[in-house]
Amino acid sequence: MPRFGALERVEILAAVLGGLWCGALYLPWFAMGSTVGDVTGADMIDSSWLPLVIVAVASGLLLLDAISIDGLRSLPVPAFSTFLMPVGLFYTALFILAGEDFMYGAWVALGLSAAAVVFSAMAWVIDRRG
Amino acid sequence: MDLQGISREQKELGAAVCMLLFIISLFLKWQTFGPISGSGADLGSWWLVLIIALVAGAIVAADSLNMEIPLRRMNPTSLATYLMSLLVFYSLVFIFAIDGLSYGVWLALIFSVIGLALTYSVYRQDTR
C-alpha cells in the first residue's frame, strides 16, 4: 500500500469531495410540488454538463496527481484544479440564491463544493511551499 | 492579437470598461422565443454576477490608477482574472442552455472574454 504525504492526502480528499459534488447534482435540490416533482441540480439548466465536466476534470487531475501519474508533471495540477474547482461552488450558489423551497440536495452540493474548493486551495498552498 | 504594445494601465482600463459593458449587456436581450424575450438579469441570482463584475472592474480600474488596494498581498490582478473567468463561465452556461439566443448574450461573452484576456495578460506580466 503506497504511503501518501500531506499533499497527496489533501489532493485525494479534494478529488473525492469534487466527485461527490458531481453526484450531488443528481439529488433533489428544489421541491416543485406534487405535479412537477422534485428538481435536481442537473435539471436546473440544460448546460449542467458544463460545470459537471469542469469539476470532474479538476477532481480527476487531483486524483491522478496524488497517485503520481508521470504525464502530469508538466501541468501544475493543484493550481489548475484550484482554478477549476470553484465553478461547482459558483453554479450551486447561482441557483441556491435564485430559488426557494430548497431540499437537502442543494445544501449537500453547497457543502461539498465549498469543502472541495477549500481542500484544493490547501493542496495548492502545500504545493507552492514545496 | 499582440497585446505587447499596450501599456499595463491601458490593458487594465480596457478590462474595466469591458466589465462595465458586460454589466450593461446583462440588461439586453439574451433570448428571443416568439413573443417572449429574456435578459441576463432574469435569473433570480443575477445580482451575484453583477457584484462579481463590479468587483473585478473596480480592482483593475483601481490598480490602473495606482490606488491602494487592500488585497495587495494576494495579487489583485489574479483575483480579477479569476472573477472574470467566472463571468465567461456564466455566459457560456446560458449559451449552451437556451434556445433562441439573442445579441445580448453574445455581447456578454465577448466583453467577458476580452476583459479576461486583458487582465490575464497583466497577470502574466506581473508573475514573470
PDB file of C-alpha atoms in Angstrom:
ATOM      1  CA  MET A   1       0.000   0.000   0.000  1.00  0.00           C
ATOM      2  CA  PRO A   2       1.565   3.343  -1.025  1.00  0.00           C
ATOM      3  CA  ARG A   3       2.236   5.901   1.719  1.00  0.00           C
ATOM      4  CA  PHE A   4       0.750   9.276   0.906  1.00  0.00           C
ATOM      5  CA  GLY A   5       2.243  12.576   2.052  1.00  0.00           C
ATOM      6  CA  ALA A   6       0.275  15.641   3.219  1.00  0.00           C
ATOM      7  CA  LEU A   7      -0.143  16.940  -0.352  1.00  0.00           C
ATOM      8  CA  GLU A   8      -1.428  13.643  -1.702  1.00  0.00           C
ATOM      9  CA  ARG A   9      -3.878  13.180   1.178  1.00  0.00           C
ATOM     10  CA  VAL A  10      -5.340  16.664   0.673  1.00  0.00           C
ATOM     11  CA  GLU A  11      -5.497  16.109  -3.106  1.00  0.00           C
ATOM     12  CA  ILE A  12      -7.368  12.830  -2.662  1.00  0.00           C
ATOM     13  CA  LEU A  13      -9.787  14.464  -0.214  1.00  0.00           C
ATOM     14  CA  ALA A  14     -10.463  17.362  -2.624  1.00  0.00           C
ATOM     15  CA  ALA A  15     -10.911  14.903  -5.512  1.00  0.00           C
ATOM     16  CA  VAL A  16     -13.397  12.792  -3.530  1.00  0.00           C
ATOM     17  CA  LEU A  17     -15.363  15.895  -2.495  1.00  0.00           C
ATOM     18  CA  GLY A  18     -15.427  17.118  -6.119  1.00  0.00           C
ATOM     19  CA  GLY A  19     -16.604  13.684  -7.261  1.00  0.00           C
ATOM     20  CA  LEU A  20     -19.326  13.677  -4.619  1.00  0.00           C
ATOM     21  CA  TRP A  21     -20.446  17.147  -5.809  1.00  0.00           C
ATOM     22  CA  CYS A  22     -20.889  15.653  -9.300  1.00  0.00           C
ATOM     23  CA  GLY A  23     -23.150  13.038  -7.695  1.00  0.00           C
ATOM     24  CA  ALA A  24     -24.991  15.671  -5.635  1.00  0.00           C
ATOM     25  CA  LEU A  25     -26.056  17.331  -8.918  1.00  0.00           C
ATOM     26  CA  TYR A  26     -28.499  14.440  -9.274  1.00  0.00           C
ATOM     27  CA  LEU A  27     -30.030  14.783  -5.804  1.00  0.00           C
ATOM     28  CA  PRO A  28     -33.256  16.802  -5.408  1.00  0.00           C
ATOM     29  CA  TRP A  29     -32.362  20.490  -4.964  1.00  0.00           C
ATOM     30  CA  PHE A  30     -35.805  22.079  -5.050  1.00  0.00           C
ATOM     31  CA  ALA A  31     -39.336  20.893  -4.251  1.00  0.00           C
ATOM     32  CA  MET A  32     -41.738  21.919  -7.016  1.00  0.00           C
ATOM     33  CA  GLY A  33     -44.968  20.460  -5.657  1.00  0.00           C
ATOM     34  CA  SER A  34     -46.647  17.126  -6.368  1.00  0.00           C
ATOM     35  CA  THR A  35     -47.472  17.841 -10.040  1.00  0.00           C
ATOM     36  CA  VAL A  36     -43.949  18.523 -11.288  1.00  0.00           C
ATOM     37  CA  GLY A  37     -41.914  16.532  -8.745  1.00  0.00           C
ATOM     38  CA  ASP A  38     -38.544  17.454  -7.319  1.00  0.00           C
ATOM     39  CA  VAL A  39     -35.948  19.255  -9.398  1.00  0.00           C
ATOM     40  CA  THR A  40     -32.337  18.070  -9.278  1.00  0.00           C
ATOM     41  CA  GLY A  41     -29.266  20.285  -9.757  1.00  0.00           C
ATOM     42  CA  ALA A  42     -28.828  18.799 -13.223  1.00  0.00           C
ATOM     43  CA  ASP A  43     -32.428  19.705 -14.148  1.00  0.00           C
ATOM     44  CA  MET A  44     -31.837  23.381 -13.374  1.00  0.00           C
ATOM     45  CA  ILE A  45     -30.423  24.189 -16.796  1.00  0.00           C
ATOM     46  CA  ASP A  46     -29.680  22.182 -19.983  1.00  0.00           C
ATOM     47  CA  SER A  47     -25.977  23.012 -19.777  1.00  0.00           C
ATOM     48  CA  SER A  48     -25.471  21.492 -16.311  1.00  0.00           C
ATOM     49  CA  TRP A  49     -22.988  19.140 -18.017  1.00  0.00           C
ATOM     50  CA  LEU A  50     -20.567  22.063 -18.318  1.00  0.00           C
ATOM     51  CA  PRO A  51     -19.868  22.513 -14.557  1.00  0.00           C
ATOM     52  CA  LEU A  52     -20.073  18.718 -14.196  1.00  0.00           C
ATOM     53  CA  VAL A  53     -17.272  18.231 -16.743  1.00  0.00           C
ATOM     54  CA  ILE A  54     -15.173  21.059 -15.257  1.00  0.00           C
ATOM     55  CA  VAL A  55     -15.395  19.720 -11.674  1.00  0.00           C
ATOM     56  CA  ALA A  56     -14.883  16.123 -12.859  1.00  0.00           C
ATOM     57  CA  VAL A  57     -11.705  17.182 -14.721  1.00  0.00           C
ATOM     58  CA  ALA A  58     -10.425  19.066 -11.636  1.00  0.00           C
ATOM     59  CA  SER A  59     -11.128  16.057  -9.394  1.00  0.00           C
ATOM     60  CA  GLY A  60      -9.640  13.586 -11.859  1.00  0.00           C
ATOM     61  CA  LEU A  61      -6.439  15.590 -12.219  1.00  0.00           C
ATOM     62  CA  LEU A  62      -6.045  15.863  -8.430  1.00  0.00           C
ATOM     63  CA  LEU A  63      -6.544  12.121  -8.050  1.00  0.00           C
ATOM     64  CA  LEU A  64      -4.080  11.293 -10.829  1.00  0.00           C
ATOM     65  CA  ASP A  65      -1.539  13.725  -9.369  1.00  0.00           C
ATOM     66  CA  ALA A  66      -1.940  12.155  -5.912  1.00  0.00           C
ATOM     67  CA  ILE A  67      -1.186   8.677  -7.265  1.00  0.00           C
ATOM     68  CA  SER A  68       1.772  10.139  -9.203  1.00  0.00           C
ATOM     69  CA  ILE A  69       0.875   9.792 -12.856  1.00  0.00           C
ATOM     70  CA  ASP A  70       4.114  10.869 -14.601  1.00  0.00           C
ATOM     71  CA  GLY A  71       2.478  12.523 -17.613  1.00  0.00           C
ATOM     72  CA  LEU A  72       1.048  15.263 -15.390  1.00  0.00           C
ATOM     73  CA  ARG A  73       4.446  16.594 -14.269  1.00  0.00           C
ATOM     74  CA  SER A  74       4.361  19.443 -16.815  1.00  0.00           C
ATOM     75  CA  LEU A  75       0.979  20.680 -15.505  1.00  0.00           C
ATOM     76  CA  PRO A  76       0.756  22.500 -12.137  1.00  0.00           C
ATOM     77  CA  VAL A  77      -2.173  20.290 -11.083  1.00  0.00           C
ATOM     78  CA  PRO A  78      -3.014  21.781  -7.641  1.00  0.00           C
ATOM     79  CA  ALA A  79      -3.023  25.339  -9.080  1.00  0.00           C
ATOM     80  CA  PHE A  80      -5.027  24.330 -12.151  1.00  0.00           C
ATOM     81  CA  SER A  81      -7.558  22.392 -10.068  1.00  0.00           C
ATOM     82  CA  THR A  82      -7.908  25.299  -7.631  1.00  0.00           C
ATOM     83  CA  PHE A  83      -8.785  27.414 -10.671  1.00  0.00           C
ATOM     84  CA  LEU A  84     -11.411  24.935 -11.909  1.00  0.00           C
ATOM     85  CA  MET A  85     -12.975  23.680  -8.666  1.00  0.00           C
ATOM     86  CA  PRO A  86     -14.842  26.906  -7.642  1.00  0.00           C
ATOM     87  CA  VAL A  87     -17.002  26.553 -10.783  1.00  0.00           C
ATOM     88  CA  GLY A  88     -19.055  23.964  -8.867  1.00  0.00           C
ATOM     89  CA  LEU A  89     -19.486  26.333  -5.930  1.00  0.00           C
ATOM     90  CA  PHE A  90     -20.431  29.199  -8.292  1.00  0.00           C
ATOM     91  CA  TYR A  91     -23.031  27.039 -10.088  1.00  0.00           C
ATOM     92  CA  THR A  92     -24.527  25.862  -6.770  1.00  0.00           C
ATOM     93  CA  ALA A  93     -24.610  29.391  -5.307  1.00  0.00           C
ATOM     94  CA  LEU A  94     -26.156  30.779  -8.507  1.00  0.00           C
ATOM     95  CA  PHE A  95     -29.186  28.509  -8.230  1.00  0.00           C
ATOM     96  CA  ILE A  96     -29.493  28.497  -4.430  1.00  0.00           C
ATOM     97  CA  LEU A  97     -29.608  32.310  -4.447  1.00  0.00           C
ATOM     98  CA  ALA A  98     -32.199  32.242  -7.248  1.00  0.00           C
ATOM     99  CA  GLY A  99     -34.505  29.553  -5.864  1.00  0.00           C
ATOM    100  CA  GLU A 100     -36.787  28.721  -2.974  1.00  0.00           C
ATOM    101  CA  ASP A 101     -38.267  25.561  -1.370  1.00  0.00           C
ATOM    102  CA  PHE A 102     -34.839  24.002  -1.042  1.00  0.00           C
ATOM    103  CA  MET A 103     -34.338  20.299  -0.494  1.00  0.00           C
ATOM    104  CA  TYR A 104     -31.378  18.549   1.096  1.00  0.00           C
ATOM    105  CA  GLY A 105     -29.539  18.084  -2.220  1.00  0.00           C
ATOM    106  CA  ALA A 106     -28.913  21.806  -2.602  1.00  0.00           C
ATOM    107  CA  TRP A 107     -27.290  22.063   0.834  1.00  0.00           C
ATOM    108  CA  VAL A 108     -25.290  18.859   0.323  1.00  0.00           C
ATOM    109  CA  ALA A 109     -23.994  20.236  -3.006  1.00  0.00           C
ATOM    110  CA  LEU A 110     -23.164  23.597  -1.407  1.00  0.00           C
ATOM    111  CA  GLY A 111     -21.238  21.955   1.437  1.00  0.00           C
ATOM    112  CA  LEU A 112     -19.375  19.555  -0.870  1.00  0.00           C
ATOM    113  CA  SER A 113     -18.400  22.233  -3.382  1.00  0.00           C
ATOM    114  CA  ALA A 114     -17.225  24.627  -0.644  1.00  0.00           C
ATOM    115  CA  ALA A 115     -15.167  21.861   1.013  1.00  0.00           C
ATOM    116  CA  ALA A 116     -13.706  20.804  -2.363  1.00  0.00           C
ATOM    117  CA  VAL A 117     -12.607  24.406  -3.014  1.00  0.00           C
ATOM    118  CA  VAL A 118     -11.006  24.669   0.457  1.00  0.00           C
ATOM    119  CA  PHE A 119      -9.077  21.395   0.103  1.00  0.00           C
ATOM    120  CA  SER A 120      -7.927  22.062  -3.469  1.00  0.00           C
ATOM    121  CA  ALA A 121      -6.705  25.509  -2.318  1.00  0.00           C
ATOM    122  CA  MET A 122      -4.915  23.777   0.587  1.00  0.00           C
ATOM    123  CA  ALA A 123      -3.246  21.429  -1.905  1.00  0.00           C
ATOM    124  CA  TRP A 124      -2.141  24.435  -3.955  1.00  0.00           C
ATOM    125  CA  VAL A 125      -0.675  26.140  -0.873  1.00  0.00           C
ATOM    126  CA  ILE A 126       1.168  22.944   0.188  1.00  0.00           C
ATOM    127  CA  ASP A 127       2.456  22.502  -3.378  1.00  0.00           C
ATOM    128  CA  ARG A 128       3.732  26.112  -3.512  1.00  0.00           C
ATOM    129  CA  ARG A 129       5.576  25.675  -0.215  1.00  0.00           C
ATOM    130  CA  GLY A 130       7.231  22.594  -1.718  1.00  0.00           C
TER     131      GLY A 130
ATOM    132  CA  MET B   1      -3.631  39.599 -31.288  1.00  0.00           C
ATOM    133  CA  ASP B   2      -0.485  41.246 -29.915  1.00  0.00           C
ATOM    134  CA  LEU B   3      -1.129  42.817 -26.526  1.00  0.00           C
ATOM    135  CA  GLN B   4       2.552  43.708 -26.001  1.00  0.00           C
ATOM    136  CA  GLY B   5       2.241  47.179 -27.497  1.00  0.00           C
ATOM    137  CA  ILE B   6      -0.440  48.170 -24.997  1.00  0.00           C
ATOM    138  CA  SER B   7       0.662  49.530 -21.623  1.00  0.00           C
ATOM    139  CA  ARG B   8      -0.319  47.841 -18.364  1.00  0.00           C
ATOM    140  CA  GLU B   9      -2.596  50.745 -17.400  1.00  0.00           C
ATOM    141  CA  GLN B  10      -4.316  50.729 -20.788  1.00  0.00           C
ATOM    142  CA  LYS B  11      -4.980  46.994 -20.507  1.00  0.00           C
ATOM    143  CA  GLU B  12      -6.451  47.412 -17.023  1.00  0.00           C
ATOM    144  CA  LEU B  13      -8.627  50.346 -18.052  1.00  0.00           C
ATOM    145  CA  GLY B  14      -9.751  48.362 -21.100  1.00  0.00           C
ATOM    146  CA  ALA B  15     -10.692  45.446 -18.839  1.00  0.00           C
ATOM    147  CA  ALA B  16     -12.610  47.793 -16.509  1.00  0.00           C
ATOM    148  CA  VAL B  17     -14.556  49.199 -19.487  1.00  0.00           C
ATOM    149  CA  CYS B  18     -15.301  45.619 -20.588  1.00  0.00           C
ATOM    150  CA  MET B  19     -16.769  44.901 -17.143  1.00  0.00           C
ATOM    151  CA  LEU B  20     -18.975  47.986 -17.433  1.00  0.00           C
ATOM    152  CA  LEU B  21     -20.150  46.864 -20.880  1.00  0.00           C
ATOM    153  CA  PHE B  22     -20.714  43.327 -19.541  1.00  0.00           C
ATOM    154  CA  ILE B  23     -22.991  44.775 -16.845  1.00  0.00           C
ATOM    155  CA  ILE B  24     -24.938  46.735 -19.483  1.00  0.00           C
ATOM    156  CA  SER B  25     -25.246  43.597 -21.627  1.00  0.00           C
ATOM    157  CA  LEU B  26     -26.908  41.808 -18.670  1.00  0.00           C
ATOM    158  CA  PHE B  27     -29.945  44.037 -19.292  1.00  0.00           C
ATOM    159  CA  LEU B  28     -30.068  43.461 -23.065  1.00  0.00           C
ATOM    160  CA  LYS B  29     -31.977  40.660 -24.810  1.00  0.00           C
ATOM    161  CA  TRP B  30     -30.327  37.284 -24.195  1.00  0.00           C
ATOM    162  CA  GLN B  31     -33.168  35.175 -25.568  1.00  0.00           C
ATOM    163  CA  THR B  32     -35.961  35.706 -28.051  1.00  0.00           C
ATOM    164  CA  PHE B  33     -38.521  32.962 -28.328  1.00  0.00           C
ATOM    165  CA  GLY B  34     -41.507  34.129 -30.355  1.00  0.00           C
ATOM    166  CA  PRO B  35     -43.139  36.987 -28.492  1.00  0.00           C
ATOM    167  CA  ILE B  36     -41.181  36.173 -25.306  1.00  0.00           C
ATOM    168  CA  SER B  37     -37.759  37.631 -24.618  1.00  0.00           C
ATOM    169  CA  GLY B  38     -35.435  37.358 -21.655  1.00  0.00           C
ATOM    170  CA  SER B  39     -32.353  39.185 -20.405  1.00  0.00           C
ATOM    171  CA  GLY B  40     -29.282  38.117 -18.437  1.00  0.00           C
ATOM    172  CA  ALA B  41     -30.865  39.659 -15.357  1.00  0.00           C
ATOM    173  CA  ASP B  42     -33.884  37.321 -15.398  1.00  0.00           C
ATOM    174  CA  LEU B  43     -32.237  34.698 -13.187  1.00  0.00           C
ATOM    175  CA  GLY B  44     -33.006  35.497  -9.534  1.00  0.00           C
ATOM    176  CA  SER B  45     -29.324  35.494  -8.601  1.00  0.00           C
ATOM    177  CA  TRP B  46     -28.169  37.823 -11.383  1.00  0.00           C
ATOM    178  CA  TRP B  47     -27.007  40.297  -8.724  1.00  0.00           C
ATOM    179  CA  LEU B  48     -24.237  37.845  -7.785  1.00  0.00           C
ATOM    180  CA  VAL B  49     -22.869  38.206 -11.313  1.00  0.00           C
ATOM    181  CA  LEU B  50     -23.314  41.981 -11.104  1.00  0.00           C
ATOM    182  CA  ILE B  51     -21.255  42.065  -7.875  1.00  0.00           C
ATOM    183  CA  ILE B  52     -18.542  39.857  -9.431  1.00  0.00           C
ATOM    184  CA  ALA B  53     -18.304  42.158 -12.487  1.00  0.00           C
ATOM    185  CA  LEU B  54     -18.264  45.279 -10.281  1.00  0.00           C
ATOM    186  CA  VAL B  55     -15.533  43.903  -8.001  1.00  0.00           C
ATOM    187  CA  ALA B  56     -13.397  42.686 -10.922  1.00  0.00           C
ATOM    188  CA  GLY B  57     -13.823  46.013 -12.763  1.00  0.00           C
ATOM    189  CA  ALA B  58     -13.091  48.040  -9.613  1.00  0.00           C
ATOM    190  CA  ILE B  59      -9.900  46.050  -8.890  1.00  0.00           C
ATOM    191  CA  VAL B  60      -8.411  46.596 -12.356  1.00  0.00           C
ATOM    192  CA  ALA B  61      -9.547  50.242 -12.504  1.00  0.00           C
ATOM    193  CA  ALA B  62      -8.046  50.963  -9.061  1.00  0.00           C
ATOM    194  CA  ASP B  63      -4.804  49.202  -9.984  1.00  0.00           C
ATOM    195  CA  SER B  64      -4.503  51.138 -13.237  1.00  0.00           C
ATOM    196  CA  LEU B  65      -4.941  54.422 -11.335  1.00  0.00           C
ATOM    197  CA  ASN B  66      -2.320  53.306  -8.746  1.00  0.00           C
ATOM    198  CA  MET B  67      -4.826  53.416  -5.928  1.00  0.00           C
ATOM    199  CA  GLU B  68      -4.178  51.487  -2.715  1.00  0.00           C
ATOM    200  CA  ILE B  69      -5.904  48.087  -2.863  1.00  0.00           C
ATOM    201  CA  PRO B  70      -6.428  46.235   0.446  1.00  0.00           C
ATOM    202  CA  LEU B  71      -5.782  42.815  -1.137  1.00  0.00           C
ATOM    203  CA  ARG B  72      -2.276  43.746  -2.312  1.00  0.00           C
ATOM    204  CA  ARG B  73      -0.734  40.680  -0.607  1.00  0.00           C
ATOM    205  CA  MET B  74      -2.676  38.218  -2.746  1.00  0.00           C
ATOM    206  CA  ASN B  75      -2.045  39.915  -6.132  1.00  0.00           C
ATOM    207  CA  PRO B  76      -5.288  41.708  -7.050  1.00  0.00           C
ATOM    208  CA  THR B  77      -4.915  41.044 -10.778  1.00  0.00           C
ATOM    209  CA  SER B  78      -5.022  37.291 -10.140  1.00  0.00           C
ATOM    210  CA  LEU B  79      -8.300  37.759  -8.232  1.00  0.00           C
ATOM    211  CA  ALA B  80      -9.719  39.956 -11.030  1.00  0.00           C
ATOM    212  CA  THR B  81      -8.623  37.369 -13.630  1.00  0.00           C
ATOM    213  CA  TYR B  82     -10.383  34.640 -11.689  1.00  0.00           C
ATOM    214  CA  LEU B  83     -13.593  36.647 -11.258  1.00  0.00           C
ATOM    215  CA  MET B  84     -13.675  37.430 -14.986  1.00  0.00           C
ATOM    216  CA  SER B  85     -13.286  33.735 -15.807  1.00  0.00           C
ATOM    217  CA  LEU B  86     -16.469  33.112 -13.769  1.00  0.00           C
ATOM    218  CA  LEU B  87     -18.271  35.671 -15.957  1.00  0.00           C
ATOM    219  CA  VAL B  88     -17.136  33.793 -19.080  1.00  0.00           C
ATOM    220  CA  PHE B  89     -18.488  30.611 -17.459  1.00  0.00           C
ATOM    221  CA  TYR B  90     -21.829  32.344 -16.699  1.00  0.00           C
ATOM    222  CA  SER B  91     -22.209  33.454 -20.333  1.00  0.00           C
ATOM    223  CA  LEU B  92     -21.243  30.007 -21.668  1.00  0.00           C
ATOM    224  CA  VAL B  93     -23.690  28.196 -19.373  1.00  0.00           C
ATOM    225  CA  PHE B  94     -26.529  30.251 -20.867  1.00  0.00           C
ATOM    226  CA  ILE B  95     -25.265  29.963 -24.454  1.00  0.00           C
ATOM    227  CA  PHE B  96     -25.257  26.150 -24.173  1.00  0.00           C
ATOM    228  CA  ALA B  97     -28.594  26.037 -22.336  1.00  0.00           C
ATOM    229  CA  ILE B  98     -31.036  28.354 -24.055  1.00  0.00           C
ATOM    230  CA  ASP B  99     -32.766  28.325 -27.422  1.00  0.00           C
ATOM    231  CA  GLY B 100     -33.317  31.472 -29.463  1.00  0.00           C
ATOM    232  CA  LEU B 101     -30.091  33.195 -28.420  1.00  0.00           C
ATOM    233  CA  SER B 102     -30.125  36.942 -28.915  1.00  0.00           C
ATOM    234  CA  TYR B 103     -27.406  39.598 -29.258  1.00  0.00           C
ATOM    235  CA  GLY B 104     -27.140  40.374 -25.512  1.00  0.00           C
ATOM    236  CA  VAL B 105     -25.652  37.018 -24.564  1.00  0.00           C
ATOM    237  CA  TRP B 106     -23.052  37.237 -27.357  1.00  0.00           C
ATOM    238  CA  LEU B 107     -22.078  40.740 -26.255  1.00  0.00           C
ATOM    239  CA  ALA B 108     -21.755  39.477 -22.656  1.00  0.00           C
ATOM    240  CA  LEU B 109     -19.485  36.654 -23.839  1.00  0.00           C
ATOM    241  CA  ILE B 110     -17.357  38.992 -25.983  1.00  0.00           C
ATOM    242  CA  PHE B 111     -16.883  41.583 -23.206  1.00  0.00           C
ATOM    243  CA  SER B 112     -16.103  38.970 -20.556  1.00  0.00           C
ATOM    244  CA  VAL B 113     -13.580  37.211 -22.838  1.00  0.00           C
ATOM    245  CA  ILE B 114     -11.838  40.486 -23.821  1.00  0.00           C
ATOM    246  CA  GLY B 115     -11.761  41.597 -20.158  1.00  0.00           C
ATOM    247  CA  LEU B 116     -10.314  38.210 -19.171  1.00  0.00           C
ATOM    248  CA  ALA B 117      -7.674  38.304 -21.936  1.00  0.00           C
ATOM    249  CA  LEU B 118      -6.532  41.820 -20.955  1.00  0.00           C
ATOM    250  CA  THR B 119      -6.396  41.061 -17.208  1.00  0.00           C
ATOM    251  CA  TYR B 120      -4.685  37.693 -17.791  1.00  0.00           C
ATOM    252  CA  SER B 121      -2.070  39.484 -19.876  1.00  0.00           C
ATOM    253  CA  VAL B 122      -1.402  41.871 -16.942  1.00  0.00           C
ATOM    254  CA  TYR B 123      -1.293  38.921 -14.522  1.00  0.00           C
ATOM    255  CA  ARG B 124       1.282  37.123 -16.730  1.00  0.00           C
ATOM    256  CA  GLN B 125       3.339  40.334 -16.872  1.00  0.00           C
ATOM    257  CA  ASP B 126       3.264  40.560 -13.035  1.00  0.00           C
ATOM    258  CA  THR B 127       4.258  36.951 -12.426  1.00  0.00           C
ATOM    259  CA  ARG B 128       7.153  36.927 -14.908  1.00  0.00           C
TER     260      ARG B 128
END
